[in-house]
């Protein structure tokens, strides 16, 4: 039996690793922007990695076609899988358990704000769906995308969903946040998320690196660039005007803010140091000699 998956990185790591461990044949279809260390690690785990010159859309389209042609193949479809979407949503139950253990209340007077890195939209969409089921109107989710790859935001704002790509707006879909390098959003996830998401914001790659370094210095937590994108969420919220529009400003002193970090623990030490050093260099003021 064969498990296939198309990914820019992190979904491939999870599906590829566990599927190989369980004894399946694993075929991972990865876009050109996927990091080399992720491809190498997958091959070490026993997965077959197919590389494409195009972006995520090409990788997932080709991967779906190849896998579905195999009568013993199953494709984990990040663009159009209800099972995967609901799998993401289960994270809300885990979060509720953690909040309860910490004695953290989420209700009308103690709202929860969650900042979710967003690629094709399946993961943040599924998590948001779960959170809304658990906390209702007391949770507010904001999606974060790279300035060069805001596919879900554009899909929702235009109402065209998967019918538009970032290239249609003159953007190149090139970003260091490889897990978020998606030019066209998921139809299934975006059609649901448009009714649940509270807002979007975009971020430059350099800002992700700066936040990555600040997190390492302050908390000794090392993440990859895409996983740092939600860290500026509370500041963006304050600057956006959305607090006044929704009557939230008087509750901010009692609010809970949560950044969803999507990866970093598997990053090789050499790459981790490069990420950190780049972030530190961007934090250091440039002085003229």
mmCIF file of C-alpha atoms in Angstrom:
data_model
loop_
_atom_site.group_PDB
_atom_site.id
_atom_site.type_symbol
_atom_site.label_atom_id
_atom_site.label_comp_id
_atom_site.label_asym_id
_atom_site.label_seq_id
_atom_site.Cartn_x
_atom_site.Cartn_y
_atom_site.Cartn_z
ATOM 1 C CA UNK A 1 0.000 0.000 0.000
ATOM 2 C CA UNK A 2 1.179 3.506 -0.855
ATOM 3 C CA UNK A 3 0.620 6.791 0.955
ATOM 4 C CA UNK A 4 1.143 9.914 -1.150
ATOM 5 C CA UNK A 5 1.293 13.547 -0.044
ATOM 6 C CA UNK A 6 2.085 16.905 -1.661
ATOM 7 C CA UNK A 7 3.734 19.491 0.555
ATOM 8 C CA UNK A 8 6.137 22.381 0.891
ATOM 9 C CA UNK A 9 7.585 20.772 3.986
ATOM 10 C CA UNK A 10 5.922 20.137 7.336
ATOM 11 C CA UNK A 11 2.927 18.056 6.276
ATOM 12 C CA UNK A 12 5.356 15.943 4.295
ATOM 13 C CA UNK A 13 7.535 15.441 7.375
ATOM 14 C CA UNK A 14 4.657 14.259 9.543
ATOM 15 C CA UNK A 15 2.869 12.092 6.977
ATOM 16 C CA UNK A 16 6.105 10.754 5.499
ATOM 17 C CA UNK A 17 7.679 9.852 8.834
ATOM 18 C CA UNK A 18 4.714 8.057 10.400
ATOM 19 C CA UNK A 19 3.687 6.299 7.172
ATOM 20 C CA UNK A 20 7.179 4.913 6.631
ATOM 21 C CA UNK A 21 7.343 3.837 10.274
ATOM 22 C CA UNK A 22 4.064 1.953 9.872
ATOM 23 C CA UNK A 23 5.464 0.128 6.845
ATOM 24 C CA UNK A 24 3.708 1.845 3.965
ATOM 25 C CA UNK A 25 5.412 2.819 0.744
ATOM 26 C CA UNK A 26 5.592 6.617 0.991
ATOM 27 C CA UNK A 27 5.780 9.018 -1.929
ATOM 28 C CA UNK A 28 6.263 12.684 -1.049
ATOM 29 C CA UNK A 29 5.824 15.303 -3.756
ATOM 30 C CA UNK A 30 7.627 18.535 -2.833
ATOM 31 C CA UNK A 31 7.837 21.945 -4.439
ATOM 32 C CA UNK A 32 11.049 23.715 -5.392
ATOM 33 C CA UNK A 33 10.860 26.007 -2.342
ATOM 34 C CA UNK A 34 10.923 23.131 0.158
ATOM 35 C CA UNK A 35 14.064 23.145 2.283
ATOM 36 C CA UNK A 36 16.754 20.630 1.334
ATOM 37 C CA UNK A 37 17.137 19.377 4.902
ATOM 38 C CA UNK A 38 13.465 18.358 4.940
ATOM 39 C CA UNK A 39 13.915 16.366 1.741
ATOM 40 C CA UNK A 40 17.059 14.733 3.132
ATOM 41 C CA UNK A 41 15.361 13.829 6.428
ATOM 42 C CA UNK A 42 12.405 12.276 4.644
ATOM 43 C CA UNK A 43 14.702 10.122 2.540
ATOM 44 C CA UNK A 44 16.513 9.038 5.712
ATOM 45 C CA UNK A 45 13.145 7.985 7.146
ATOM 46 C CA UNK A 46 12.482 5.811 4.110
ATOM 47 C CA UNK A 47 10.230 8.039 2.010
ATOM 48 C CA UNK A 48 10.548 8.487 -1.747
ATOM 49 C CA UNK A 49 10.818 12.223 -2.454
ATOM 50 C CA UNK A 50 9.815 13.672 -5.820
ATOM 51 C CA UNK A 51 10.965 17.230 -6.487
ATOM 52 C CA UNK A 52 9.251 19.710 -8.819
ATOM 53 C CA UNK A 53 10.528 22.935 -10.330
ATOM 54 C CA UNK A 54 7.193 24.641 -9.752
ATOM 55 C CA UNK A 55 5.442 25.660 -6.532
ATOM 56 C CA UNK A 56 3.082 23.830 -4.189
ATOM 57 C CA UNK A 57 0.234 23.742 -6.712
ATOM 58 C CA UNK A 58 2.309 21.724 -9.182
ATOM 59 C CA UNK A 59 3.618 19.353 -6.525
ATOM 60 C CA UNK A 60 0.198 18.539 -5.108
ATOM 61 C CA UNK A 61 -1.455 18.238 -8.520
ATOM 62 C CA UNK A 62 1.191 15.839 -9.798
ATOM 63 C CA UNK A 63 1.285 13.921 -6.533
ATOM 64 C CA UNK A 64 -2.486 13.489 -6.462
ATOM 65 C CA UNK A 65 -2.552 12.218 -10.040
ATOM 66 C CA UNK A 66 0.277 9.724 -9.543
ATOM 67 C CA UNK A 67 -1.092 8.386 -6.256
ATOM 68 C CA UNK A 68 -4.679 8.081 -7.437
ATOM 69 C CA UNK A 69 -3.534 6.073 -10.459
ATOM 70 C CA UNK A 70 -2.317 3.437 -8.006
ATOM 71 C CA UNK A 71 -5.234 1.152 -6.973
ATOM 72 C CA UNK A 72 -3.457 0.614 -3.647
ATOM 73 C CA UNK A 73 -2.613 4.302 -3.169
ATOM 74 C CA UNK A 74 -4.134 6.838 -0.766
ATOM 75 C CA UNK A 75 -3.420 10.551 -1.140
ATOM 76 C CA UNK A 76 -3.353 12.853 1.893
ATOM 77 C CA UNK A 77 -4.801 15.916 0.194
ATOM 78 C CA UNK A 78 -4.026 19.239 1.880
ATOM 79 C CA UNK A 79 -6.263 21.042 -0.620
ATOM 80 C CA UNK A 80 -9.417 18.971 -0.395
ATOM 81 C CA UNK A 81 -9.484 16.460 2.458
ATOM 82 C CA UNK A 82 -12.267 16.548 5.041
ATOM 83 C CA UNK A 83 -10.435 13.921 7.095
ATOM 84 C CA UNK A 84 -7.240 15.988 7.263
ATOM 85 C CA UNK A 85 -9.222 19.169 8.021
ATOM 86 C CA UNK A 86 -10.984 17.465 10.934
ATOM 87 C CA UNK A 87 -7.663 16.002 12.052
ATOM 88 C CA UNK A 88 -6.302 19.524 12.408
ATOM 89 C CA UNK A 89 -9.418 20.571 14.338
ATOM 90 C CA UNK A 90 -8.709 18.048 17.118
ATOM 91 C CA UNK A 91 -5.895 20.376 18.240
ATOM 92 C CA UNK A 92 -8.605 22.542 19.827
ATOM 93 C CA UNK A 93 -9.412 19.802 22.338
ATOM 94 C CA UNK A 94 -5.748 19.520 23.276
ATOM 95 C CA UNK A 95 -5.526 23.285 23.720
ATOM 96 C CA UNK A 96 -8.608 23.352 25.949
ATOM 97 C CA UNK A 97 -7.060 20.694 28.151
ATOM 98 C CA UNK A 98 -3.850 22.706 28.467
ATOM 99 C CA UNK A 99 -5.715 25.923 29.281
ATOM 100 C CA UNK A 100 -7.816 24.134 31.914
ATOM 101 C CA UNK A 101 -4.674 22.706 33.524
ATOM 102 C CA UNK A 102 -3.185 26.213 33.711
ATOM 103 C CA UNK A 103 -6.407 27.658 35.148
ATOM 104 C CA UNK A 104 -6.819 29.975 32.161
ATOM 105 C CA UNK A 105 -10.404 31.052 31.533
ATOM 106 C CA UNK A 106 -11.815 31.735 28.078
ATOM 107 C CA UNK A 107 -15.213 33.439 28.074
ATOM 108 C CA UNK A 108 -16.940 36.689 27.069
ATOM 109 C CA UNK A 109 -14.768 38.782 29.379
ATOM 110 C CA UNK A 110 -11.579 36.775 28.746
ATOM 111 C CA UNK A 111 -11.364 36.358 24.954
ATOM 112 C CA UNK A 112 -8.772 34.149 23.284
ATOM 113 C CA UNK A 113 -6.828 35.512 20.304
ATOM 114 C CA UNK A 114 -4.972 32.942 18.197
ATOM 115 C CA UNK A 115 -2.407 33.786 15.493
ATOM 116 C CA UNK A 116 -2.034 31.030 12.906
ATOM 117 C CA UNK A 117 0.601 30.755 10.141
ATOM 118 C CA UNK A 118 -1.248 30.041 6.908
ATOM 119 C CA UNK A 119 -0.188 28.234 3.728
ATOM 120 C CA UNK A 120 -2.854 26.501 1.658
ATOM 121 C CA UNK A 121 -5.330 27.091 4.491
ATOM 122 C CA UNK A 122 -6.081 23.549 5.645
ATOM 123 C CA UNK A 123 -4.172 23.598 8.922
ATOM 124 C CA UNK A 124 -5.247 27.051 10.205
ATOM 125 C CA UNK A 125 -8.733 26.476 8.835
ATOM 126 C CA UNK A 126 -9.115 23.154 10.617
ATOM 127 C CA UNK A 127 -7.689 24.516 13.872
ATOM 128 C CA UNK A 128 -10.006 27.530 13.687
ATOM 129 C CA UNK A 129 -12.992 25.263 13.024
ATOM 130 C CA UNK A 130 -12.130 23.223 16.115
ATOM 131 C CA UNK A 131 -11.538 26.285 18.284
ATOM 132 C CA UNK A 132 -14.871 27.777 17.259
ATOM 133 C CA UNK A 133 -16.592 24.502 18.151
ATOM 134 C CA UNK A 134 -14.961 24.541 21.589
ATOM 135 C CA UNK A 135 -14.930 28.249 22.509
ATOM 136 C CA UNK A 136 -17.579 29.713 20.203
ATOM 137 C CA UNK A 137 -17.537 33.492 19.810
ATOM 138 C CA UNK A 138 -15.009 33.872 22.623
ATOM 139 C CA UNK A 139 -12.104 32.892 20.340
ATOM 140 C CA UNK A 140 -10.809 35.094 17.523
ATOM 141 C CA UNK A 141 -8.409 33.600 14.960
ATOM 142 C CA UNK A 142 -6.114 35.601 12.685
ATOM 143 C CA UNK A 143 -4.215 34.060 9.772
ATOM 144 C CA UNK A 144 -0.646 35.141 8.978
ATOM 145 C CA UNK A 145 0.828 34.884 5.482
ATOM 146 C CA UNK A 146 4.066 36.018 3.784
ATOM 147 C CA UNK A 147 3.787 39.244 1.788
ATOM 148 C CA UNK A 148 4.732 37.291 -1.342
ATOM 149 C CA UNK A 149 2.223 34.451 -0.734
ATOM 150 C CA UNK A 150 -1.063 35.750 0.755
ATOM 151 C CA UNK A 151 -3.147 33.208 -1.155
ATOM 152 C CA UNK A 152 -5.890 32.585 1.403
ATOM 153 C CA UNK A 153 -6.329 36.275 2.166
ATOM 154 C CA UNK A 154 -6.694 37.071 -1.531
ATOM 155 C CA UNK A 155 -9.039 34.132 -2.040
ATOM 156 C CA UNK A 156 -11.301 35.274 0.784
ATOM 157 C CA UNK A 157 -11.181 38.999 0.003
ATOM 158 C CA UNK A 158 -12.034 38.487 -3.660
ATOM 159 C CA UNK A 159 -14.532 35.725 -2.971
ATOM 160 C CA UNK A 160 -12.850 33.705 -5.716
ATOM 161 C CA UNK A 161 -11.098 31.231 -3.390
ATOM 162 C CA UNK A 162 -9.003 28.724 -5.394
ATOM 163 C CA UNK A 163 -9.862 30.445 -8.674
ATOM 164 C CA UNK A 164 -7.213 33.119 -8.038
ATOM 165 C CA UNK A 165 -3.498 32.822 -7.322
ATOM 166 C CA UNK A 166 -0.978 35.294 -5.941
ATOM 167 C CA UNK A 167 0.623 35.423 -9.403
ATOM 168 C CA UNK A 168 -2.619 36.953 -10.693
ATOM 169 C CA UNK A 169 -1.773 39.970 -8.527
ATOM 170 C CA UNK A 170 1.851 40.253 -9.647
ATOM 171 C CA UNK A 171 3.336 38.405 -6.664
ATOM 172 C CA UNK A 172 6.055 35.795 -7.128
ATOM 173 C CA UNK A 173 5.199 33.371 -4.281
ATOM 174 C CA UNK A 174 8.856 33.329 -3.200
ATOM 175 C CA UNK A 175 9.435 33.285 0.546
ATOM 176 C CA UNK A 176 11.835 31.821 3.117
ATOM 177 C CA UNK A 177 8.759 30.614 4.989
ATOM 178 C CA UNK A 178 8.650 27.447 2.912
ATOM 179 C CA UNK A 179 5.686 25.973 4.752
ATOM 180 C CA UNK A 180 3.629 29.014 3.761
ATOM 181 C CA UNK A 181 4.799 29.282 0.129
ATOM 182 C CA UNK A 182 1.446 28.571 -1.481
ATOM 183 C CA UNK A 183 0.160 30.495 -4.474
ATOM 184 C CA UNK A 184 -3.396 29.169 -4.596
ATOM 185 C CA UNK A 185 -5.613 28.420 -1.560
ATOM 186 C CA UNK A 186 -7.621 25.331 -0.725
ATOM 187 C CA UNK A 187 -11.178 25.601 -2.029
ATOM 188 C CA UNK A 188 -12.626 23.388 0.687
ATOM 189 C CA UNK A 189 -10.832 24.993 3.648
ATOM 190 C CA UNK A 190 -11.154 28.585 2.447
ATOM 191 C CA UNK A 191 -14.895 28.336 1.878
ATOM 192 C CA UNK A 192 -15.262 27.368 5.545
ATOM 193 C CA UNK A 193 -12.627 29.730 6.971
ATOM 194 C CA UNK A 194 -14.179 32.813 5.383
ATOM 195 C CA UNK A 195 -17.022 32.563 7.916
ATOM 196 C CA UNK A 196 -14.784 31.871 10.915
ATOM 197 C CA UNK A 197 -11.573 33.911 10.599
ATOM 198 C CA UNK A 198 -11.431 37.282 12.355
ATOM 199 C CA UNK A 199 -8.673 38.780 10.214
ATOM 200 C CA UNK A 200 -5.457 38.449 8.243
ATOM 201 C CA UNK A 201 -2.070 40.094 8.263
ATOM 202 C CA UNK A 202 1.021 39.640 6.126
ATOM 203 C CA UNK A 203 4.694 39.660 7.051
ATOM 204 C CA UNK A 204 8.046 40.168 5.364
ATOM 205 C CA UNK A 205 10.590 37.355 5.596
ATOM 206 C CA UNK A 206 13.092 39.559 7.446
ATOM 207 C CA UNK A 207 10.557 40.205 10.196
ATOM 208 C CA UNK A 208 10.100 36.449 10.671
ATOM 209 C CA UNK A 209 13.855 36.054 11.110
ATOM 210 C CA UNK A 210 13.984 38.901 13.646
ATOM 211 C CA UNK A 211 11.157 37.343 15.661
ATOM 212 C CA UNK A 212 12.847 33.944 15.451
ATOM 213 C CA UNK A 213 16.006 35.367 17.025
ATOM 214 C CA UNK A 214 14.090 37.283 19.700
ATOM 215 C CA UNK A 215 12.197 34.121 20.677
ATOM 216 C CA UNK A 216 15.439 32.168 20.969
ATOM 217 C CA UNK A 217 17.026 34.868 23.130
ATOM 218 C CA UNK A 218 14.045 35.379 25.439
ATOM 219 C CA UNK A 219 12.596 31.863 25.743
ATOM 220 C CA UNK A 220 15.367 29.566 24.474
ATOM 221 C CA UNK A 221 12.850 28.217 21.940
ATOM 222 C CA UNK A 222 14.077 27.674 18.395
ATOM 223 C CA UNK A 223 11.608 27.649 15.505
ATOM 224 C CA UNK A 224 11.840 27.946 11.747
ATOM 225 C CA UNK A 225 10.901 31.254 10.057
ATOM 226 C CA UNK A 226 7.278 30.406 9.235
ATOM 227 C CA UNK A 227 6.638 29.344 12.836
ATOM 228 C CA UNK A 228 7.666 32.783 14.120
ATOM 229 C CA UNK A 229 5.162 34.674 11.978
ATOM 230 C CA UNK A 230 2.426 34.797 14.606
ATOM 231 C CA UNK A 231 4.586 36.389 17.309
ATOM 232 C CA UNK A 232 3.781 39.957 16.286
ATOM 233 C CA UNK A 233 0.044 39.213 16.318
ATOM 234 C CA UNK A 234 -0.891 41.184 19.463
ATOM 235 C CA UNK A 235 0.966 44.250 18.180
ATOM 236 C CA UNK A 236 -0.673 43.984 14.754
ATOM 237 C CA UNK A 237 -4.041 43.671 16.488
ATOM 238 C CA UNK A 238 -3.430 46.876 18.445
ATOM 239 C CA UNK A 239 -2.439 48.756 15.300
ATOM 240 C CA UNK A 240 -5.216 47.473 13.046
ATOM 241 C CA UNK A 241 -8.282 49.296 14.354
ATOM 242 C CA UNK A 242 -10.105 45.967 14.610
ATOM 243 C CA UNK A 243 -10.300 46.250 18.412
ATOM 244 C CA UNK A 244 -12.392 49.415 18.238
ATOM 245 C CA UNK A 245 -14.536 48.074 15.407
ATOM 246 C CA UNK A 246 -15.504 45.015 17.450
ATOM 247 C CA UNK A 247 -15.596 46.584 20.904
ATOM 248 C CA UNK A 248 -12.696 44.490 22.153
ATOM 249 C CA UNK A 249 -10.379 47.238 23.453
ATOM 250 C CA UNK A 250 -11.715 47.194 27.021
ATOM 251 C CA UNK A 251 -11.142 43.433 27.234
ATOM 252 C CA UNK A 252 -7.531 43.341 26.091
ATOM 253 C CA UNK A 253 -6.152 43.489 29.623
ATOM 254 C CA UNK A 254 -7.922 40.200 30.342
ATOM 255 C CA UNK A 255 -7.399 38.538 26.950
ATOM 256 C CA UNK A 256 -5.262 35.472 26.231
ATOM 257 C CA UNK A 257 -2.972 35.601 23.187
ATOM 258 C CA UNK A 258 -1.688 32.407 21.595
ATOM 259 C CA UNK A 259 0.835 32.042 18.800
ATOM 260 C CA UNK A 260 0.650 28.781 16.859
ATOM 261 C CA UNK A 261 4.201 27.696 15.989
ATOM 262 C CA UNK A 262 4.247 25.119 13.238
ATOM 263 C CA UNK A 263 7.773 23.728 13.189
ATOM 264 C CA UNK A 264 11.356 23.920 14.323
ATOM 265 C CA UNK A 265 12.217 20.987 16.574
ATOM 266 C CA UNK A 266 13.527 18.880 13.678
ATOM 267 C CA UNK A 267 15.700 21.599 12.109
ATOM 268 C CA UNK A 268 19.343 20.424 11.897
ATOM 269 C CA UNK A 269 21.712 22.297 14.190
ATOM 270 C CA UNK A 270 23.622 23.840 11.275
ATOM 271 C CA UNK A 271 20.447 25.251 9.713
ATOM 272 C CA UNK A 272 19.154 26.377 13.081
ATOM 273 C CA UNK A 273 22.311 28.408 13.640
ATOM 274 C CA UNK A 274 21.964 29.996 10.190
ATOM 275 C CA UNK A 275 18.365 31.005 10.936
ATOM 276 C CA UNK A 276 19.372 32.497 14.264
ATOM 277 C CA UNK A 277 22.442 34.317 12.947
ATOM 278 C CA UNK A 278 20.411 35.862 10.138
ATOM 279 C CA UNK A 279 17.794 37.031 12.611
ATOM 280 C CA UNK A 280 20.414 38.520 14.901
ATOM 281 C CA UNK A 281 22.078 40.341 12.000
ATOM 282 C CA UNK A 282 18.740 41.916 11.097
ATOM 283 C CA UNK A 283 18.235 43.020 14.705
ATOM 284 C CA UNK A 284 21.652 44.682 14.921
ATOM 285 C CA UNK A 285 21.589 48.343 13.857
ATOM 286 C CA UNK A 286 23.902 49.147 10.964
ATOM 287 C CA UNK A 287 26.447 51.824 11.866
ATOM 288 C CA UNK A 288 28.384 53.843 9.313
ATOM 289 C CA UNK A 289 32.170 53.769 9.582
#
